[in-house]
Coordinates of C-alpha atoms and ligand atoms in Angstrom, one line a residue:
X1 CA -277.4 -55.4 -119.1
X2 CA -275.3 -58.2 -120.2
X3 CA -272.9 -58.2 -117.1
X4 CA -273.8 -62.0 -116.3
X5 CA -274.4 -63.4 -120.0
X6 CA -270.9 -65.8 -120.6
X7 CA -270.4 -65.2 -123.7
X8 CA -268.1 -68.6 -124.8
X9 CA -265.0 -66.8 -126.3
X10 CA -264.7 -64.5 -123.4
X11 CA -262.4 -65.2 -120.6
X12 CA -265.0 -64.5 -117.7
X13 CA -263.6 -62.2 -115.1
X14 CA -264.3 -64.7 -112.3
X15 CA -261.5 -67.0 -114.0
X16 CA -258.6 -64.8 -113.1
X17 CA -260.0 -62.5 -110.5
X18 CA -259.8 -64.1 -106.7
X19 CA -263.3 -64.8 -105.9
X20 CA -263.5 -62.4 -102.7
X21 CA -262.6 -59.5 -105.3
X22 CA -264.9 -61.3 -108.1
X23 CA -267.8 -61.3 -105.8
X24 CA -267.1 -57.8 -104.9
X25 CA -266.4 -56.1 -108.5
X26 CA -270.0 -54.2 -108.4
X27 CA -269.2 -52.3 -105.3
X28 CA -265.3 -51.5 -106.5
X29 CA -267.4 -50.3 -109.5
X30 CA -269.8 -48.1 -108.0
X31 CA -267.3 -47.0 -105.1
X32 CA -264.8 -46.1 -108.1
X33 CA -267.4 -44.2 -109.8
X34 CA -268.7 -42.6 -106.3
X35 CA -265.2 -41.2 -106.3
X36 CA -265.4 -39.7 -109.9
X37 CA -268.8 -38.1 -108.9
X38 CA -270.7 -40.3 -111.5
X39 CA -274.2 -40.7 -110.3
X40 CA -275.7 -44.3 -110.2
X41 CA -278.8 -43.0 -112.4
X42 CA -276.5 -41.8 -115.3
X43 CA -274.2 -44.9 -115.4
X44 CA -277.9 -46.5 -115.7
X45 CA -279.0 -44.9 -118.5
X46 CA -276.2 -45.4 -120.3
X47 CA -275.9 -48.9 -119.6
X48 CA -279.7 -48.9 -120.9
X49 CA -278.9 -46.8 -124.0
X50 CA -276.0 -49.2 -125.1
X51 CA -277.5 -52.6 -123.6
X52 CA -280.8 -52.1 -125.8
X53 CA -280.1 -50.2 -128.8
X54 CA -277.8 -50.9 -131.2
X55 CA -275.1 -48.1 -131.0
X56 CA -274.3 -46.1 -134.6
X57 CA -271.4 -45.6 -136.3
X58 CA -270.3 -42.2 -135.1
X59 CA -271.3 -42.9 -131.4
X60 CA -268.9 -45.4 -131.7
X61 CA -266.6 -43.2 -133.4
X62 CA -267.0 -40.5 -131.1
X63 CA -266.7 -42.6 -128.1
X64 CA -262.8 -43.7 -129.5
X65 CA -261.8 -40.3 -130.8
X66 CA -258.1 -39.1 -129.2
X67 CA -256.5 -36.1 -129.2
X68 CA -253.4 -36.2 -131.2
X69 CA -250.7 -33.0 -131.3
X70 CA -250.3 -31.6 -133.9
X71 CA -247.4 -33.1 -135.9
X72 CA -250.3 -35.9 -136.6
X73 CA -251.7 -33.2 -139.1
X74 CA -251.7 -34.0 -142.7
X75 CA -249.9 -37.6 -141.6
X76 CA -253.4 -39.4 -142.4
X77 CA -254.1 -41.2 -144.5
X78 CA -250.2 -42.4 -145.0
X79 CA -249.2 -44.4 -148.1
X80 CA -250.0 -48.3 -148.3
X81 CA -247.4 -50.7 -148.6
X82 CA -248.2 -53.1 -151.3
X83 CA -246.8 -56.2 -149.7
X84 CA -249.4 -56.6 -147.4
X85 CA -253.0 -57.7 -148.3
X86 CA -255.4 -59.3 -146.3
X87 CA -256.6 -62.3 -148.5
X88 CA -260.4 -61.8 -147.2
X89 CA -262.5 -58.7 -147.0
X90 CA -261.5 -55.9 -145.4
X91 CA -263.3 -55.7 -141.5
X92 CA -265.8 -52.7 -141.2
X93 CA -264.3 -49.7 -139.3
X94 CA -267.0 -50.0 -136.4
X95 CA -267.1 -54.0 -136.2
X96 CA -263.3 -53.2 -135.5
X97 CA -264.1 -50.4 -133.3
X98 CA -267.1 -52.1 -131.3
X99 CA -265.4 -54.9 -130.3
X100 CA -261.9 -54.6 -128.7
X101 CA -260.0 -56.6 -125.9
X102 CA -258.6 -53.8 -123.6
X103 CA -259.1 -54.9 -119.6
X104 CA -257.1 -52.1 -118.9
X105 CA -261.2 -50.6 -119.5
X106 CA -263.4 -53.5 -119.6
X107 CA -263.4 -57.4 -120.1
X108 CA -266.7 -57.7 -122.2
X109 CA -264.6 -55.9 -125.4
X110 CA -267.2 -53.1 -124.8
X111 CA -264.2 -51.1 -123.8
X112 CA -265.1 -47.9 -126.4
X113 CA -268.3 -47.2 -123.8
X114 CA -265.3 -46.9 -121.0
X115 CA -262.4 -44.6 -122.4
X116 CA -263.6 -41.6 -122.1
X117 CA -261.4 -40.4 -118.7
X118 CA -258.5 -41.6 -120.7
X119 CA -256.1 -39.1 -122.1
X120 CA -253.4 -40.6 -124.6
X121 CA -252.4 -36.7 -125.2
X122 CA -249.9 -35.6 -124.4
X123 CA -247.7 -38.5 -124.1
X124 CA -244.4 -39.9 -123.6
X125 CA -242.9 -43.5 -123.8
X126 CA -238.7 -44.0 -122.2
X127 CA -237.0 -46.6 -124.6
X128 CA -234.4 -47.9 -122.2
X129 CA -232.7 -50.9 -120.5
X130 CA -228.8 -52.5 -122.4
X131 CA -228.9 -50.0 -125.1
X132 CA -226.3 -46.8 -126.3
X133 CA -228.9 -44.4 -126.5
X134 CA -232.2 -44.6 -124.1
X135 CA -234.5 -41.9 -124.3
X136 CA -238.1 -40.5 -124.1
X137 CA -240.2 -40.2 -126.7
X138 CA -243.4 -38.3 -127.1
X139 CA -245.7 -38.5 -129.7
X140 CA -244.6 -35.1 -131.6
X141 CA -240.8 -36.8 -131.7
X142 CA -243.1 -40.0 -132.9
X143 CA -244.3 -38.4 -136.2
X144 CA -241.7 -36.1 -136.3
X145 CA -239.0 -39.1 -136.8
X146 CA -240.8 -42.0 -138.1
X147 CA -242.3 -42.1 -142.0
X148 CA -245.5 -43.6 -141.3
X149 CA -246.7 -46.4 -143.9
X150 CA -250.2 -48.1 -144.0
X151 CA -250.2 -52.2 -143.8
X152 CA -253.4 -54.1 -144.7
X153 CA -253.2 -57.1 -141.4
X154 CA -255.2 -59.9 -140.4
X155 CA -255.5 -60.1 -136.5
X156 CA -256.1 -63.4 -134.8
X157 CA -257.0 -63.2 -131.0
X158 CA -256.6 -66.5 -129.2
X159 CA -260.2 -66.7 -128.1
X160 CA -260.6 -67.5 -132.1
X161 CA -262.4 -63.8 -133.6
X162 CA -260.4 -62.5 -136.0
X163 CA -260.3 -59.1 -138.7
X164 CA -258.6 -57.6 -141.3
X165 CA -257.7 -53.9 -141.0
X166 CA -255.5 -51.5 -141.9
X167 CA -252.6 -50.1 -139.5
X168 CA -250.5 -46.6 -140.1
X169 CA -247.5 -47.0 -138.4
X170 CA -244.2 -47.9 -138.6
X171 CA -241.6 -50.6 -138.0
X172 CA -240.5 -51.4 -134.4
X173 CA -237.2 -51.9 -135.5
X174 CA -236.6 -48.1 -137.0
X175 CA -237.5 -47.3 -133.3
X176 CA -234.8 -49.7 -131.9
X177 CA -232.2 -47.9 -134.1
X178 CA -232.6 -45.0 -132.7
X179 CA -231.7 -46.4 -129.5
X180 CA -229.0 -48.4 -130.8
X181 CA -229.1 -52.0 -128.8
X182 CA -226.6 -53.6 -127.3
X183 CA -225.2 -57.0 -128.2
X184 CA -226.4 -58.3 -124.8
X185 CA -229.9 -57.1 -125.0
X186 CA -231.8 -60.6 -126.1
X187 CA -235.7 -59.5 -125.3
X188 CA -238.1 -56.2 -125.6
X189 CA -240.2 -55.6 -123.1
X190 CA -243.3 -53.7 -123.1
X191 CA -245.6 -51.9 -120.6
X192 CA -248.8 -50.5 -120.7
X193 CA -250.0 -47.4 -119.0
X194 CA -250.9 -47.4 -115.1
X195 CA -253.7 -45.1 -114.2
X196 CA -256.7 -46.4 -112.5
X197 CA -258.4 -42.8 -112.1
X198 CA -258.9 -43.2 -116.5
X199 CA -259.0 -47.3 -116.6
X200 CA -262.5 -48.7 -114.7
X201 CA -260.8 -51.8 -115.6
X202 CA -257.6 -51.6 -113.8
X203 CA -259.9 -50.9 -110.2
X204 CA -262.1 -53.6 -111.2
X205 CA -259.7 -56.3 -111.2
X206 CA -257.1 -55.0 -109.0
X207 CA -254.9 -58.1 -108.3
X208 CA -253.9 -58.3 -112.0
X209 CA -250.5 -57.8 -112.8
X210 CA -250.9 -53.9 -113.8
X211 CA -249.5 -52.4 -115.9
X212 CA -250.5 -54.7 -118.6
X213 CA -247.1 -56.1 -120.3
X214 CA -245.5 -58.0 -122.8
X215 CA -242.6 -59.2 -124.6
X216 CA -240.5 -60.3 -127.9
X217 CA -237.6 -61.6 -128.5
X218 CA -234.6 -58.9 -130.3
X219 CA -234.9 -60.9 -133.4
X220 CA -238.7 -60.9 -133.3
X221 CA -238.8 -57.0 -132.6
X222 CA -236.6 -56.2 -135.1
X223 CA -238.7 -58.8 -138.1
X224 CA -240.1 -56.5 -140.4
X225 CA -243.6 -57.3 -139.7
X226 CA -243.7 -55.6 -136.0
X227 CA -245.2 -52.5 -136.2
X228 CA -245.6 -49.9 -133.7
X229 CA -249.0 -48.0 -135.1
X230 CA -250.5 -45.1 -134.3
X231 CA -253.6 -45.2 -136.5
X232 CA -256.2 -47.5 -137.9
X233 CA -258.5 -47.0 -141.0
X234 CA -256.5 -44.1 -142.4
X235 CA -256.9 -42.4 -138.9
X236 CA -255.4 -41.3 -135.7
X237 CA -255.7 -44.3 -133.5
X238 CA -258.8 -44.8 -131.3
X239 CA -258.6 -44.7 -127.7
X240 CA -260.1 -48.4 -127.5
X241 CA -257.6 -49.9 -130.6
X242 CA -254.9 -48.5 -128.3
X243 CA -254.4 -45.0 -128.8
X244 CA -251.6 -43.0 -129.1
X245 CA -249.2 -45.9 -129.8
X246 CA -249.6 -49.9 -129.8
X247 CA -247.6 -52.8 -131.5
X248 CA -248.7 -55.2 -134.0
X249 CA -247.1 -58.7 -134.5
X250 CA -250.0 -60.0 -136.7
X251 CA -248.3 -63.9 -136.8
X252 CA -249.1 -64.5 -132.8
X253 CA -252.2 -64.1 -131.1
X254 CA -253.4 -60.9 -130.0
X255 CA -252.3 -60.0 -126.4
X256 CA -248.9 -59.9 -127.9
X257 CA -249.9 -57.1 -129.8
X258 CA -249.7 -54.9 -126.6
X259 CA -251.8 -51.4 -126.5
X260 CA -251.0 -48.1 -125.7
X261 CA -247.1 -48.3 -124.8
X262 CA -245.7 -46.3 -122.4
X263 CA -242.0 -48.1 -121.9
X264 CA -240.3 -50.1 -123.8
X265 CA -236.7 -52.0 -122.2
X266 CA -234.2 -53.9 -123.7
X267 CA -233.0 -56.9 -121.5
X268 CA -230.7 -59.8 -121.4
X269 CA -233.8 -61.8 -119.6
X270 CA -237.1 -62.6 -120.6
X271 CA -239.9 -60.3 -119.4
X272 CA -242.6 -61.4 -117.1
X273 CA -245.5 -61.1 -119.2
X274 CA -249.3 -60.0 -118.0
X275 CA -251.6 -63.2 -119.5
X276 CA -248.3 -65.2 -118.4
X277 CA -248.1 -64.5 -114.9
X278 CA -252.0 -64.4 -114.8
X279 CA -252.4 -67.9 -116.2
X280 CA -249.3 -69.6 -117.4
X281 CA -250.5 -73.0 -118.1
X282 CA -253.1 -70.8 -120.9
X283 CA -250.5 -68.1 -122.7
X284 CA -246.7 -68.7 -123.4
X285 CA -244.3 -66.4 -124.1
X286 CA -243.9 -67.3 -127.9
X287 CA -247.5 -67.2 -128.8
X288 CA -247.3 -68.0 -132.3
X289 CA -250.3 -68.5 -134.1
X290 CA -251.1 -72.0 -135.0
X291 CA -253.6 -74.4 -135.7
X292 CA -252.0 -77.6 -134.4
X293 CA -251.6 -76.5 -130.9
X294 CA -254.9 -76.1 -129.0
X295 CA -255.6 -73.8 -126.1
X296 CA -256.9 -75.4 -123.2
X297 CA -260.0 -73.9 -123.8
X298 CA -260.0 -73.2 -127.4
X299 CA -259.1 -75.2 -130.4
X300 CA -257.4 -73.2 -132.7
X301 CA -258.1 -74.8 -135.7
X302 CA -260.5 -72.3 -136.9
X303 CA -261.4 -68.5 -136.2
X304 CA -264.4 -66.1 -137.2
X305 CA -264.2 -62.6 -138.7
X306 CA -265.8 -60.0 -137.0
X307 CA -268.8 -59.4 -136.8
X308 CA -270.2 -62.8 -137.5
X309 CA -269.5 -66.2 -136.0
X310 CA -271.0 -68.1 -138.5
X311 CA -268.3 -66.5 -141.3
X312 CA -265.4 -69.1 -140.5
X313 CA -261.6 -70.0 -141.8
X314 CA -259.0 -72.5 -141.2
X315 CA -256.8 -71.0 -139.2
X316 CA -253.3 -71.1 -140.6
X317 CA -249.6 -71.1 -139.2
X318 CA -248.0 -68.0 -138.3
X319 CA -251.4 -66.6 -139.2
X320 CA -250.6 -66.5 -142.7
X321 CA -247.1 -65.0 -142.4
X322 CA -244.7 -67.3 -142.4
X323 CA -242.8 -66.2 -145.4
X324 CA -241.6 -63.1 -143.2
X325 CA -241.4 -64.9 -140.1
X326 CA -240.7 -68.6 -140.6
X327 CA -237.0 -68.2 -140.7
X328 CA -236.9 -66.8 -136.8
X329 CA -238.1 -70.6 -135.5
X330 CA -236.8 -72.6 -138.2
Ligands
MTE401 N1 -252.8 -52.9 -122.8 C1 -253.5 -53.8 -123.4 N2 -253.1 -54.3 -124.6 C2 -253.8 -55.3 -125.2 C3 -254.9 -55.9 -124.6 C4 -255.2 -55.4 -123.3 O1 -256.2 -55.9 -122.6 N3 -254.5 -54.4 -122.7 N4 -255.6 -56.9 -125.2 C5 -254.9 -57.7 -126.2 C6 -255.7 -58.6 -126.9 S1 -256.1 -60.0 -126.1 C7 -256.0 -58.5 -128.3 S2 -256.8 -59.7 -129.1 C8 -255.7 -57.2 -129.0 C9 -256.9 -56.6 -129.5 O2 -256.7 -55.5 -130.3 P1 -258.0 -54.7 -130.7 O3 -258.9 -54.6 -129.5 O4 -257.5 -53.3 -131.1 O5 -258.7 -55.4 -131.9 O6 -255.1 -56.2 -128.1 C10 -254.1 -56.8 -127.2 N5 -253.5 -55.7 -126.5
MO402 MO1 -256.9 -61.5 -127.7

């Protein structure tokens, strides 16, 4: 059981939980999991199974797997758009799938051992706030509406791991249109799901800012790099990459790239964010990646590709993208 091992890239819980809660997170645990019925002895032996062994491909897979409805059918795999290639090999579909930042589940990027309560079918998003049209979605009007496209990203999470995989999706701003904006809305804001009964993670830490959020500016949200996707590796998006629906904005670091989206506002002010309001002297609002500017407890000079530390690259500005990008900040 690795619970007490610090790994260095990983924010440790006790950093942004209050200690009294910190000191407390195994009995929230085992009182949560009292109240879902799970026994102690089989929560053991799967913590032994996964601890000890290393997991294989398809109990990884199966662990992720979501329902989708069945508009998804025949939508995988969609057609790749040219533009985009990685520049480095492609990251395996189980490195990808293995290691995921979700605290909405867990905070050791175990999260695919932790989804299973969580049901991303059926599911609806409103798309509101100072626009002409606001609306619910749900994920048959999602693949209904929307031509999906496949778009070969790198990812660069702040802690400094980073991979290349493909996303099916499609852009954020075809989404906005539909709602037609309004000339004062200057920011998009986005929330994450709140539902503690199908997230261990959200009881475990309960004083975060739930539901996870986040934020771009309009001219960022409607750049042709932001994606909303709803699949990975040809697929129907696992439950641990953010399943039904996530965004991608592949030039800032990766908690912008908020998971599994269940509102999205437009507003004349910027949005409170969740790694903002939990530690703002650490994450800003802009987030761009970039080399020059250190974290307080990461340089960002370099990053690692997933799976392996050792297989390291200069990190470079607007991770790569700034001929799609630049012109926003310039
Ligand atoms: N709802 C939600 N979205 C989230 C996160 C999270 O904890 N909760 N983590 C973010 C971080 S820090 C990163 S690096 C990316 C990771 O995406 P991946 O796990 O699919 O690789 O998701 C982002 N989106
Ligand atoms: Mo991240």
């Amino acid at each position: 059981m690795n619970f007490f091992v610090r790994k260095p890239w990983d924010m440790h819980q006790s950093q942004h939980t209050p200690l009294e809660v910190y000191r407390q997170r195994k009995l929230h645990r085992r009182n949560f999991l009292r109240a879902l019925g799970i026994s102690g002895a089989s929560v053991g032996l799967s913590t032994v199974l996964s601890g000890c062994s290393k997991p294989t491909d398809k109990e990884i897979e199966q662990a992720g797997e979501a329902p989708v409805p069945a508009a998804a059918e025949n939508r995988y795999p969609a057609p790749s758009d040219e533009r985009f290639t990685y520049g480095r090999p492609e990251t395996r579909k189980r490195d990808a799938a293995e290691y995921t930042n979700f605290y909405e589940f867990s905070t050791r990027k175990d999260s695919w051992q932790y989804v299973e309560r969580f049901q991303p079918d059926p599911w609806t998003f409103e798309v509101g706030g100072l626009c002409n049209k606001p609306r619910k979605f749900d994920m048959d009007d999602v693949y209904k509406t929307f031509q999906l496209e496949e778009r070969a990203y790198r990812h660069r999470c702040v802690e400094t791991w980073a991979m290349c995989v493909p996303w099916t999706g499609f852009p954020l701003r075809e989404l906005l249109r539909q709602v037609e904006p309004q000339p004062a809305a200057k920011f998009v804001a986005f929330e994450t799901f709140n539902r503690p009964s199908e997230a261990p993670g959200i009881n475990n830490s309960p004083d975060n800012p739930w539901p996870y959020s986040e934020g771009l500016t309009v001219a960022e949200a409607m750049n042709e790099l932001a994606l909303l996707a709803t699949g990975i590796y040809g697929e129907p998006m696992p439950k641990q990459h953010g399943a039904p629906i996530r965004l991608v904005v592949p030039w800032k670091y990766g908690f912008k790239s908020i998971k599994s989206i269940a509102k999205i506002t437009l507003t004349d002010k910027q949005p409170s964010t969740f790694w903002n309001t939990l530690i703002p002297h650490e994450y800003g609002f802009e987030a761009n990646v970039d080399p020059q500017v250190s974290h307080p407890r990461w340089s960002q000079a370099r990053e690692w590709m997933l799976p392996d530390r050792s297989n390291r690259f200069d990190t470079v500005v607007y991770n790569g993208y700034g001929e799609f990008v630049g012109g926003l900040y310039s």
